[in-house]
mmCIF file of C-alpha atoms in Angstrom:
data_model
loop_
_atom_site.group_PDB
_atom_site.id
_atom_site.type_symbol
_atom_site.label_atom_id
_atom_site.label_comp_id
_atom_site.label_asym_id
_atom_site.label_seq_id
_atom_site.Cartn_x
_atom_site.Cartn_y
_atom_site.Cartn_z
ATOM 1 C CA UNK V 1 72.921 53.382 126.800
ATOM 2 C CA UNK V 2 75.407 56.023 126.624
ATOM 3 C CA UNK V 3 75.106 59.312 128.376
ATOM 4 C CA UNK V 4 76.341 62.716 127.085
ATOM 5 C CA UNK V 5 79.138 64.381 129.062
ATOM 6 C CA UNK V 6 81.954 66.874 129.562
ATOM 7 C CA UNK V 7 85.254 66.344 130.880
ATOM 8 C CA UNK V 8 87.674 68.928 132.347
ATOM 9 C CA UNK V 9 89.804 69.008 135.719
ATOM 10 C CA UNK V 10 89.365 70.851 139.126
ATOM 11 C CA UNK V 11 91.578 73.494 140.098
ATOM 12 C CA UNK V 12 93.901 71.341 141.828
ATOM 13 C CA UNK V 13 93.964 68.712 138.251
ATOM 14 C CA UNK V 14 91.391 66.141 139.733
ATOM 15 C CA UNK V 15 89.287 64.360 136.652
ATOM 16 C CA UNK V 16 85.881 66.155 136.567
ATOM 17 C CA UNK V 17 82.516 64.878 134.722
ATOM 18 C CA UNK V 18 80.065 67.188 133.632
ATOM 19 C CA UNK V 19 76.662 65.609 133.149
ATOM 20 C CA UNK V 20 73.250 67.691 132.824
ATOM 21 C CA UNK V 21 74.987 70.605 134.199
ATOM 22 C CA UNK V 22 76.327 69.295 137.187
ATOM 23 C CA UNK V 23 79.815 68.239 138.123
ATOM 24 C CA UNK V 24 81.207 65.373 139.741
ATOM 25 C CA UNK V 25 84.908 64.729 141.044
ATOM 26 C CA UNK V 26 86.760 61.414 140.192
ATOM 27 C CA UNK V 27 86.781 59.648 143.719
ATOM 28 C CA UNK V 28 88.289 56.586 142.546
ATOM 29 C CA UNK V 29 88.994 54.217 139.851
ATOM 30 C CA UNK V 30 88.892 50.435 139.640
ATOM 31 C CA UNK V 31 89.738 48.270 136.466
ATOM 32 C CA UNK V 32 86.596 48.132 135.612
ATOM 33 C CA UNK V 33 84.608 51.076 137.075
ATOM 34 C CA UNK V 34 85.134 55.078 138.015
ATOM 35 C CA UNK V 35 83.527 56.007 141.053
ATOM 36 C CA UNK V 36 82.165 59.908 141.100
ATOM 37 C CA UNK V 37 80.466 62.088 143.763
ATOM 38 C CA UNK V 38 79.189 65.597 143.484
ATOM 39 C CA UNK V 39 81.766 68.382 143.329
ATOM 40 C CA UNK V 40 79.662 69.813 146.539
ATOM 41 C CA UNK V 41 80.001 66.988 148.587
ATOM 42 C CA UNK V 42 81.586 68.829 151.533
ATOM 43 C CA UNK V 43 80.559 72.108 151.040
ATOM 44 C CA UNK V 44 76.594 71.256 151.026
ATOM 45 C CA UNK V 45 76.897 67.976 152.303
ATOM 46 C CA UNK V 46 76.099 66.208 148.937
ATOM 47 C CA UNK V 47 76.076 62.527 148.629
ATOM 48 C CA UNK V 48 74.949 61.733 144.968
ATOM 49 C CA UNK V 49 77.153 59.517 143.392
ATOM 50 C CA UNK V 50 77.744 57.806 139.697
ATOM 51 C CA UNK V 51 79.345 54.892 139.105
ATOM 52 C CA UNK V 52 80.902 54.425 135.134
ATOM 53 C CA UNK V 53 82.101 52.049 132.519
ATOM 54 C CA UNK V 54 85.358 52.226 132.364
ATOM 55 C CA UNK V 55 85.370 50.009 128.980
ATOM 56 C CA UNK V 56 82.778 52.648 127.190
ATOM 57 C CA UNK V 57 83.789 55.684 128.347
ATOM 58 C CA UNK V 58 84.894 58.249 125.561
ATOM 59 C CA UNK V 59 85.814 61.627 125.206
ATOM 60 C CA UNK V 60 81.838 62.704 124.863
ATOM 61 C CA UNK V 61 79.928 59.940 126.335
ATOM 62 C CA UNK V 62 80.075 57.472 129.019
ATOM 63 C CA UNK V 63 77.729 54.162 130.377
ATOM 64 C CA UNK V 64 76.367 55.117 133.786
ATOM 65 C CA UNK V 65 76.027 51.528 135.699
ATOM 66 C CA UNK V 66 74.816 53.045 139.095
ATOM 67 C CA UNK V 67 73.334 56.549 140.867
ATOM 68 C CA UNK V 68 72.982 56.684 144.355
ATOM 69 C CA UNK V 69 71.251 59.080 146.070
ATOM 70 C CA UNK V 70 69.852 62.930 145.378
ATOM 71 C CA UNK V 71 71.346 65.946 145.007
ATOM 72 C CA UNK V 72 70.632 68.373 147.902
ATOM 73 C CA UNK V 73 68.452 71.462 147.424
ATOM 74 C CA UNK V 74 71.765 73.830 147.560
ATOM 75 C CA UNK V 75 73.339 72.118 144.522
ATOM 76 C CA UNK V 76 72.331 73.829 141.574
ATOM 77 C CA UNK V 77 72.933 73.456 137.615
ATOM 78 C CA UNK V 78 75.777 76.514 137.489
ATOM 79 C CA UNK V 79 76.393 77.044 133.617
ATOM 80 C CA UNK V 80 78.406 80.085 134.062
ATOM 81 C CA UNK V 81 80.637 77.764 136.812
ATOM 82 C CA UNK V 82 81.171 75.305 134.225
ATOM 83 C CA UNK V 83 81.926 78.040 131.585
ATOM 84 C CA UNK V 84 84.555 79.259 133.917
ATOM 85 C CA UNK V 85 86.029 75.703 134.448
ATOM 86 C CA UNK V 86 86.514 75.464 130.440
ATOM 87 C CA UNK V 87 88.040 79.192 130.650
ATOM 88 C CA UNK V 88 90.726 77.848 133.136
ATOM 89 C CA UNK V 89 91.113 74.633 130.986
ATOM 90 C CA UNK V 90 91.335 76.619 128.336
ATOM 91 C CA UNK V 91 93.911 78.949 129.366
ATOM 92 C CA UNK V 92 96.176 76.257 130.715
ATOM 93 C CA UNK V 93 95.867 74.508 127.307
ATOM 94 C CA UNK V 94 97.060 77.554 125.150
ATOM 95 C CA UNK V 95 100.084 78.385 127.682
ATOM 96 C CA UNK V 96 101.339 74.916 127.465
ATOM 97 C CA UNK V 97 100.989 74.414 124.188
ATOM 98 C CA UNK V 98 101.348 77.432 122.535
ATOM 99 C CA UNK V 99 104.012 80.025 121.519
ATOM 100 C CA UNK V 100 101.253 83.024 121.951
ATOM 101 C CA UNK V 101 101.943 86.178 124.178
ATOM 102 C CA UNK V 102 100.316 86.413 127.540
ATOM 103 C CA UNK V 103 97.194 89.127 126.198
ATOM 104 C CA UNK V 104 96.722 86.704 123.001
ATOM 105 C CA UNK V 105 96.244 83.762 125.089
ATOM 106 C CA UNK V 106 93.740 85.937 127.673
ATOM 107 C CA UNK V 107 91.996 87.655 124.434
ATOM 108 C CA UNK V 108 91.368 84.138 122.785
ATOM 109 C CA UNK V 109 89.967 82.444 126.018
ATOM 110 C CA UNK V 110 87.876 85.324 127.068
ATOM 111 C CA UNK V 111 86.524 85.988 123.672
ATOM 112 C CA UNK V 112 84.595 82.420 124.101
ATOM 113 C CA UNK V 113 82.827 83.231 127.306
ATOM 114 C CA UNK V 114 79.235 85.030 127.322
ATOM 115 C CA UNK V 115 78.650 88.209 128.669
ATOM 116 C CA UNK V 116 77.215 86.894 132.275
ATOM 117 C CA UNK V 117 80.586 84.425 132.430
ATOM 118 C CA UNK V 118 83.128 87.678 131.993
ATOM 119 C CA UNK V 119 81.174 89.690 134.703
ATOM 120 C CA UNK V 120 82.216 86.631 136.938
ATOM 121 C CA UNK V 121 85.710 85.977 135.829
ATOM 122 C CA UNK V 122 88.456 87.350 138.510
ATOM 123 C CA UNK V 123 90.298 90.692 137.487
ATOM 124 C CA UNK V 124 92.258 89.929 134.380
ATOM 125 C CA UNK V 125 95.473 90.789 135.713
ATOM 126 C CA UNK V 126 95.174 87.939 138.283
ATOM 127 C CA UNK V 127 94.431 85.824 135.256
ATOM 128 C CA UNK V 128 97.510 87.146 133.454
ATOM 129 C CA UNK V 129 99.534 86.177 136.621
ATOM 130 C CA UNK V 130 98.348 82.945 136.651
ATOM 131 C CA UNK V 131 99.372 82.522 132.774
ATOM 132 C CA UNK V 132 102.834 83.574 133.286
ATOM 133 C CA UNK V 133 102.749 81.517 136.243
ATOM 134 C CA UNK V 134 101.943 78.264 134.634
ATOM 135 C CA UNK V 135 104.438 79.254 131.734
ATOM 136 C CA UNK V 136 107.330 79.489 134.487
ATOM 137 C CA UNK V 137 106.649 75.865 135.924
ATOM 138 C CA UNK V 138 107.154 74.424 132.880
ATOM 139 C CA UNK V 139 110.222 76.928 131.760
ATOM 140 C CA UNK V 140 113.398 76.376 131.205
ATOM 141 C CA UNK V 141 116.639 77.164 133.980
ATOM 142 C CA UNK V 142 117.313 80.350 134.686
ATOM 143 C CA UNK V 143 118.815 82.723 132.094
ATOM 144 C CA UNK V 144 122.487 82.837 132.593
ATOM 145 C CA UNK V 145 123.987 86.054 133.350
ATOM 146 C CA UNK V 146 127.331 85.480 132.096
ATOM 147 C CA UNK V 147 128.616 86.291 128.993
ATOM 148 C CA UNK V 148 129.690 82.540 127.945
ATOM 149 C CA UNK V 149 126.405 81.281 128.539
ATOM 150 C CA UNK V 150 127.993 77.910 129.681
ATOM 151 C CA UNK V 151 125.321 76.360 130.852
ATOM 152 C CA UNK V 152 122.516 76.102 128.065
ATOM 153 C CA UNK V 153 119.786 73.613 127.766
ATOM 154 C CA UNK V 154 120.265 70.392 125.758
ATOM 155 C CA UNK V 155 116.891 71.077 123.954
ATOM 156 C CA UNK V 156 118.513 74.390 122.921
ATOM 157 C CA UNK V 157 121.473 73.244 121.088
ATOM 158 C CA UNK V 158 120.115 71.289 118.553
ATOM 159 C CA UNK V 159 117.384 71.540 115.677
ATOM 160 C CA UNK V 160 114.142 69.937 115.163
ATOM 161 C CA UNK V 161 116.463 67.514 112.568
ATOM 162 C CA UNK V 162 118.559 66.653 115.677
ATOM 163 C CA UNK V 163 121.600 68.985 114.091
ATOM 164 C CA UNK V 164 123.682 71.168 116.238
ATOM 165 C CA UNK V 165 121.861 75.183 116.516
ATOM 166 C CA UNK V 166 124.305 76.907 118.663
ATOM 167 C CA UNK V 167 127.695 77.203 117.647
ATOM 168 C CA UNK V 168 130.528 79.821 119.547
ATOM 169 C CA UNK V 169 130.737 82.519 117.260
ATOM 170 C CA UNK V 170 133.082 81.437 114.496
ATOM 171 C CA UNK V 171 133.631 84.636 112.472
ATOM 172 C CA UNK V 172 137.224 85.485 113.271
ATOM 173 C CA UNK V 173 138.210 82.149 112.555
ATOM 174 C CA UNK V 174 135.653 81.912 109.329
ATOM 175 C CA UNK V 175 136.687 84.798 107.745
ATOM 176 C CA UNK V 176 140.039 86.537 109.248
ATOM 177 C CA UNK V 177 140.729 88.827 106.359
ATOM 178 C CA UNK V 178 136.914 89.991 106.209
ATOM 179 C CA UNK V 179 136.403 93.142 104.578
ATOM 180 C CA UNK V 180 133.676 94.481 102.819
ATOM 181 C CA UNK V 181 134.067 96.724 99.759
ATOM 182 C CA UNK V 182 129.957 97.839 99.862
ATOM 183 C CA UNK V 183 127.789 98.784 102.951
ATOM 184 C CA UNK V 184 124.365 99.405 103.005
ATOM 185 C CA UNK V 185 122.781 100.760 106.242
ATOM 186 C CA UNK V 186 120.191 103.117 107.012
ATOM 187 C CA UNK V 187 120.642 107.130 107.653
ATOM 188 C CA UNK V 188 121.789 107.336 110.631
ATOM 189 C CA UNK V 189 125.225 108.962 111.654
ATOM 190 C CA UNK V 190 126.499 106.922 114.579
ATOM 191 C CA UNK V 191 126.111 103.781 112.236
ATOM 192 C CA UNK V 192 127.852 105.180 109.614
ATOM 193 C CA UNK V 193 130.572 106.319 111.846
ATOM 194 C CA UNK V 194 130.979 102.848 113.171
ATOM 195 C CA UNK V 195 131.132 101.306 109.545
ATOM 196 C CA UNK V 196 133.723 104.085 108.337
ATOM 197 C CA UNK V 197 135.879 103.604 111.642
ATOM 198 C CA UNK V 198 135.611 99.377 111.315
ATOM 199 C CA UNK V 199 135.765 99.358 107.154
ATOM 200 C CA UNK V 200 137.375 102.543 106.052
ATOM 201 C CA UNK V 201 138.067 101.066 102.298
ATOM 202 C CA UNK V 202 134.057 100.207 101.869
ATOM 203 C CA UNK V 203 131.822 102.360 100.513
ATOM 204 C CA UNK V 204 128.728 103.170 102.059
ATOM 205 C CA UNK V 205 125.632 104.050 100.986
ATOM 206 C CA UNK V 206 122.282 104.840 102.137
ATOM 207 C CA UNK V 207 118.750 102.848 101.535
ATOM 208 C CA UNK V 208 116.758 104.434 99.169
ATOM 209 C CA UNK V 209 114.100 102.739 101.075
ATOM 210 C CA UNK V 210 115.006 104.929 103.802
ATOM 211 C CA UNK V 211 115.409 107.818 102.457
ATOM 212 C CA UNK V 212 112.131 107.935 101.277
ATOM 213 C CA UNK V 213 110.774 106.936 104.554
ATOM 214 C CA UNK V 214 112.508 110.108 105.553
ATOM 215 C CA UNK V 215 110.972 112.465 103.213
ATOM 216 C CA UNK V 216 107.399 110.701 104.004
ATOM 217 C CA UNK V 217 107.729 111.362 108.058
ATOM 218 C CA UNK V 218 109.037 114.938 107.257
ATOM 219 C CA UNK V 219 105.790 114.962 105.209
ATOM 220 C CA UNK V 220 104.167 114.160 108.065
ATOM 221 C CA UNK V 221 105.898 116.233 110.951
ATOM 222 C CA UNK V 222 105.141 119.012 108.694
ATOM 223 C CA UNK V 223 101.345 118.522 108.760
ATOM 224 C CA UNK V 224 101.428 117.518 105.165
ATOM 225 C CA UNK V 225 100.099 114.126 105.080
ATOM 226 C CA UNK V 226 96.656 114.489 104.036
ATOM 227 C CA UNK V 227 97.089 116.768 101.067
ATOM 228 C CA UNK V 228 99.726 114.599 100.176
ATOM 229 C CA UNK V 229 96.895 111.825 100.065
ATOM 230 C CA UNK V 230 94.045 113.904 98.578
ATOM 231 C CA UNK V 231 96.030 116.106 96.430
ATOM 232 C CA UNK V 232 97.556 113.732 93.136
ATOM 233 C CA UNK V 233 99.443 117.166 91.973
ATOM 234 C CA UNK V 234 100.886 117.511 95.181
ATOM 235 C CA UNK V 235 101.802 114.224 95.850
ATOM 236 C CA UNK V 236 103.508 114.011 92.524
ATOM 237 C CA UNK V 237 105.671 117.044 93.267
ATOM 238 C CA UNK V 238 106.895 115.120 96.534
ATOM 239 C CA UNK V 239 107.453 112.326 94.281
ATOM 240 C CA UNK V 240 109.608 114.711 92.364
ATOM 241 C CA UNK V 241 111.691 115.408 95.389
ATOM 242 C CA UNK V 242 112.511 111.516 95.665
ATOM 243 C CA UNK V 243 113.268 111.258 92.466
ATOM 244 C CA UNK V 244 116.717 113.653 92.600
ATOM 245 C CA UNK V 245 118.194 110.293 93.923
ATOM 246 C CA UNK V 246 118.058 109.081 90.531
ATOM 247 C CA UNK V 247 120.037 111.486 88.846
ATOM 248 C CA UNK V 248 123.672 111.097 88.471
ATOM 249 C CA UNK V 249 125.819 112.994 91.538
ATOM 250 C CA UNK V 250 127.311 115.512 89.633
ATOM 251 C CA UNK V 251 124.105 117.235 88.517
ATOM 252 C CA UNK V 252 121.823 116.799 91.595
ATOM 253 C CA UNK V 253 122.395 120.022 93.245
ATOM 254 C CA UNK V 254 121.783 121.749 89.478
ATOM 255 C CA UNK V 255 118.972 119.657 89.101
ATOM 256 C CA UNK V 256 117.395 120.500 92.728
ATOM 257 C CA UNK V 257 118.131 124.558 91.931
ATOM 258 C CA UNK V 258 115.838 123.971 88.695
ATOM 259 C CA UNK V 259 113.319 121.553 90.632
ATOM 260 C CA UNK V 260 113.304 124.422 93.260
ATOM 261 C CA UNK V 261 112.060 127.012 90.616
ATOM 262 C CA UNK V 262 109.893 124.199 89.042
ATOM 263 C CA UNK V 263 107.922 123.478 92.173
ATOM 264 C CA UNK V 264 107.250 126.945 93.671
ATOM 265 C CA UNK V 265 106.151 128.318 97.326
ATOM 266 C CA UNK V 266 103.869 125.337 97.860
ATOM 267 C CA UNK V 267 107.035 122.850 98.458
ATOM 268 C CA UNK V 268 108.962 125.232 100.298
ATOM 269 C CA UNK V 269 108.734 123.536 103.609
ATOM 270 C CA UNK V 270 109.900 120.237 102.178
ATOM 271 C CA UNK V 271 112.484 121.434 99.325
ATOM 272 C CA UNK V 272 114.504 123.518 102.746
ATOM 273 C CA UNK V 273 114.163 120.334 104.824
ATOM 274 C CA UNK V 274 115.749 118.344 101.825
ATOM 275 C CA UNK V 275 118.120 121.317 101.011
ATOM 276 C CA UNK V 276 119.708 120.844 104.358
ATOM 277 C CA UNK V 277 119.952 117.395 104.978
ATOM 278 C CA UNK V 278 120.496 116.282 101.136
ATOM 279 C CA UNK V 279 122.048 119.170 99.012
ATOM 280 C CA UNK V 280 123.793 121.695 101.237
ATOM 281 C CA UNK V 281 122.313 125.674 101.950
ATOM 282 C CA UNK V 282 124.021 128.218 99.665
ATOM 283 C CA UNK V 283 126.400 130.104 101.029
ATOM 284 C CA UNK V 284 127.027 134.459 100.420
ATOM 285 C CA UNK V 285 129.765 133.418 98.013
ATOM 286 C CA UNK V 286 127.690 130.760 96.101
ATOM 287 C CA UNK V 287 129.285 127.410 97.355
ATOM 288 C CA UNK V 288 127.040 125.096 99.359
ATOM 289 C CA UNK V 289 127.758 124.175 103.088
ATOM 290 C CA UNK V 290 128.128 120.407 103.521
ATOM 291 C CA UNK V 291 124.888 118.407 104.020
ATOM 292 C CA UNK V 292 123.892 115.833 106.769
ATOM 293 C CA UNK V 293 124.238 113.520 104.002
ATOM 294 C CA UNK V 294 126.412 113.990 100.916
ATOM 295 C CA UNK V 295 124.608 113.117 97.639
ATOM 296 C CA UNK V 296 127.632 110.486 97.082
ATOM 297 C CA UNK V 297 125.833 108.249 100.088
ATOM 298 C CA UNK V 298 122.165 108.449 98.893
ATOM 299 C CA UNK V 299 122.166 108.700 95.232
ATOM 300 C CA UNK V 300 121.514 105.374 93.424
ATOM 301 C CA UNK V 301 121.647 106.345 90.067
ATOM 302 C CA UNK V 302 124.608 104.162 89.359
ATOM 303 C CA UNK V 303 123.124 101.327 91.292
ATOM 304 C CA UNK V 304 120.003 101.554 89.278
ATOM 305 C CA UNK V 305 122.287 101.532 86.086
ATOM 306 C CA UNK V 306 123.943 98.454 86.802
ATOM 307 C CA UNK V 307 121.046 96.573 88.339
ATOM 308 C CA UNK V 308 122.187 96.203 91.630
ATOM 309 C CA UNK V 309 120.326 96.427 95.012
ATOM 310 C CA UNK V 310 119.032 99.711 95.986
ATOM 311 C CA UNK V 311 117.363 99.078 99.518
ATOM 312 C CA UNK V 312 118.059 96.392 102.159
ATOM 313 C CA UNK V 313 114.618 95.655 102.302
ATOM 314 C CA UNK V 314 115.256 91.693 102.398
ATOM 315 C CA UNK V 315 116.888 92.290 105.510
ATOM 316 C CA UNK V 316 114.090 94.705 107.005
ATOM 317 C CA UNK V 317 111.404 91.815 105.707
ATOM 318 C CA UNK V 318 113.313 89.678 107.871
ATOM 319 C CA UNK V 319 113.430 91.648 110.672
ATOM 320 C CA UNK V 320 109.651 92.256 110.516
ATOM 321 C CA UNK V 321 109.097 88.092 109.959
ATOM 322 C CA UNK V 322 111.212 87.870 113.634
ATOM 323 C CA UNK V 323 109.233 90.506 114.953
ATOM 324 C CA UNK V 324 106.170 88.456 114.624
ATOM 325 C CA UNK V 325 107.396 85.168 115.109
ATOM 326 C CA UNK V 326 108.478 86.635 118.685
ATOM 327 C CA UNK V 327 105.347 88.367 119.330
ATOM 328 C CA UNK V 328 107.063 90.183 122.151
ATOM 329 C CA UNK V 329 109.439 92.740 121.945
ATOM 330 C CA UNK V 330 111.913 91.663 124.939
ATOM 331 C CA UNK V 331 112.034 88.001 124.804
ATOM 332 C CA UNK V 332 114.386 85.756 127.529
ATOM 333 C CA UNK V 333 117.488 84.415 126.064
ATOM 334 C CA UNK V 334 116.302 80.867 126.231
ATOM 335 C CA UNK V 335 112.380 81.986 124.328
ATOM 336 C CA UNK V 336 114.911 84.134 121.961
ATOM 337 C CA UNK V 337 116.692 80.894 121.024
ATOM 338 C CA UNK V 338 113.444 78.267 120.935
ATOM 339 C CA UNK V 339 111.934 80.780 118.565
ATOM 340 C CA UNK V 340 115.271 80.724 115.958
ATOM 341 C CA UNK V 341 114.998 77.104 116.409
ATOM 342 C CA UNK V 342 111.478 76.870 115.477
ATOM 343 C CA UNK V 343 111.986 79.450 112.725
ATOM 344 C CA UNK V 344 115.188 77.900 111.718
ATOM 345 C CA UNK V 345 112.794 74.681 110.828
ATOM 346 C CA UNK V 346 109.912 75.570 109.787
ATOM 347 C CA UNK V 347 110.657 78.857 107.240
ATOM 348 C CA UNK V 348 114.617 79.220 106.821
ATOM 349 C CA UNK V 349 114.987 75.170 105.755
ATOM 350 C CA UNK V 350 112.014 74.796 103.639
ATOM 351 C CA UNK V 351 113.182 77.932 101.482
ATOM 352 C CA UNK V 352 116.759 76.002 101.457
ATOM 353 C CA UNK V 353 115.138 72.948 100.065
ATOM 354 C CA UNK V 354 113.596 74.988 97.885
ATOM 355 C CA UNK V 355 116.308 76.958 96.464
ATOM 356 C CA UNK V 356 118.554 73.661 96.444
ATOM 357 C CA UNK V 357 115.777 72.039 94.146
ATOM 358 C CA UNK V 358 115.977 74.735 91.499
ATOM 359 C CA UNK V 359 113.397 77.081 92.888
ATOM 360 C CA UNK V 360 114.817 80.618 90.925
ATOM 361 C CA UNK V 361 114.885 83.370 93.798
ATOM 362 C CA UNK V 362 112.798 86.217 91.247
ATOM 363 C CA UNK V 363 111.314 89.485 92.495
ATOM 364 C CA UNK V 364 107.538 89.649 92.502
ATOM 365 C CA UNK V 365 106.984 91.167 88.646
ATOM 366 C CA UNK V 366 105.551 94.395 89.406
ATOM 367 C CA UNK V 367 109.349 94.973 91.134
ATOM 368 C CA UNK V 368 110.613 93.326 88.009
ATOM 369 C CA UNK V 369 109.127 96.154 85.527
ATOM 370 C CA UNK V 370 109.927 98.822 87.959
ATOM 371 C CA UNK V 371 113.110 97.988 88.003
ATOM 372 C CA UNK V 372 113.297 97.844 83.635
ATOM 373 C CA UNK V 373 111.457 101.339 83.611
ATOM 374 C CA UNK V 374 113.992 103.072 86.489
ATOM 375 C CA UNK V 375 116.824 101.431 84.444
ATOM 376 C CA UNK V 376 115.831 102.958 81.107
ATOM 377 C CA UNK V 377 115.324 106.436 82.462
ATOM 378 C CA UNK V 378 118.720 105.858 83.855
ATOM 379 C CA UNK V 379 120.535 104.666 80.867
ATOM 380 C CA UNK V 380 117.863 106.590 78.299
ATOM 381 C CA UNK V 381 117.589 109.913 80.282
ATOM 382 C CA UNK V 382 115.485 112.770 78.984
ATOM 383 C CA UNK V 383 117.930 115.796 77.570
ATOM 384 C CA UNK V 384 115.428 118.592 79.629
ATOM 385 C CA UNK V 385 116.210 117.788 83.432
ATOM 386 C CA UNK V 386 112.745 118.622 84.892
ATOM 387 C CA UNK V 387 111.618 116.123 81.973
ATOM 388 C CA UNK V 388 113.547 113.389 83.420
ATOM 389 C CA UNK V 389 112.898 114.077 87.130
ATOM 390 C CA UNK V 390 109.027 113.988 86.144
ATOM 391 C CA UNK V 391 109.447 110.604 84.064
ATOM 392 C CA UNK V 392 111.303 108.887 87.512
ATOM 393 C CA UNK V 393 108.801 110.370 89.682
ATOM 394 C CA UNK V 394 105.757 108.482 87.624
ATOM 395 C CA UNK V 395 107.831 105.387 89.057
ATOM 396 C CA UNK V 396 107.853 106.400 92.972
ATOM 397 C CA UNK V 397 105.683 106.404 95.969
ATOM 398 C CA UNK V 398 106.813 107.102 99.323
#
């Protein structure tokens, strides 16, 4: 007859068997038998021993051949102690076999403990340090400080399909005369200046998603977020400001002037912000100051008309995915490469295979419909500028 058991290990990695609430450490093993003794054989001088049959042992049951002695009165069934043993085992297992962050490993393992067991846990900071130490034991060589990375571990030089993963940057040889004609970037002056210097012939354009994001941040900074969420008419007015990006660049200034009169004082603070940064303030002589971002940079009229991209959301989506893959803000170089290898094998290579097999790369239907509506409005605009802005605004959310 077999007896239900659980197996784990001691803190020194010795096999430990749990039967009926008592713990037994492996003493020795022969070809056909395993000898176990009570874990308290030294602490409480307990001489209770069990002999099990090796041929019938499983992960959940054993056949007991012999039991010797009795437990001392000091030995007791301590279920909390057993729970904490399993907790330590789970910590080690998840540390070695997952790519989860320290906090995620800890949260998952603690969630399986009872309240009584949680009380007897060591300080959580100590547990975190244990996780980090376990990782270092199985970690890669020290991260290099030189810029040449001459000693990259072999395991990080190949993909899961045994292709070469790391190569020296061959861009100067691969594209020696690379000279992009169009660059879509965020609304950051430092970035704009760098690209303008590096590629003076390129046409710079702003990402429309980031333009909407800038308007939304200003809305929040002025304490208007709740009004935007609760008042449909107010929200539509804000969308009209964002819709100016679809008006022809030559007509944007006049459109802004008419829209300012149309919206009225309720939107004055948001109109002031937009005027300062994207239109330019009116001088005494009737001309306008140079805005922080010229209309030619943030306007998407021509891009919409020519069915070109208005945002760099595909790049932003990849950035978000990589953040999720890394699960931390500052991975070590080895972790960074390891995660990229996993991402290349599981996600990128799969997409390449599907595209090579003829799978079309298509936008979601809701975005296809949106593009069609905006394209129709830009190519067949209303004669009245306010009507045109109003129609465009129905297709905009921040």
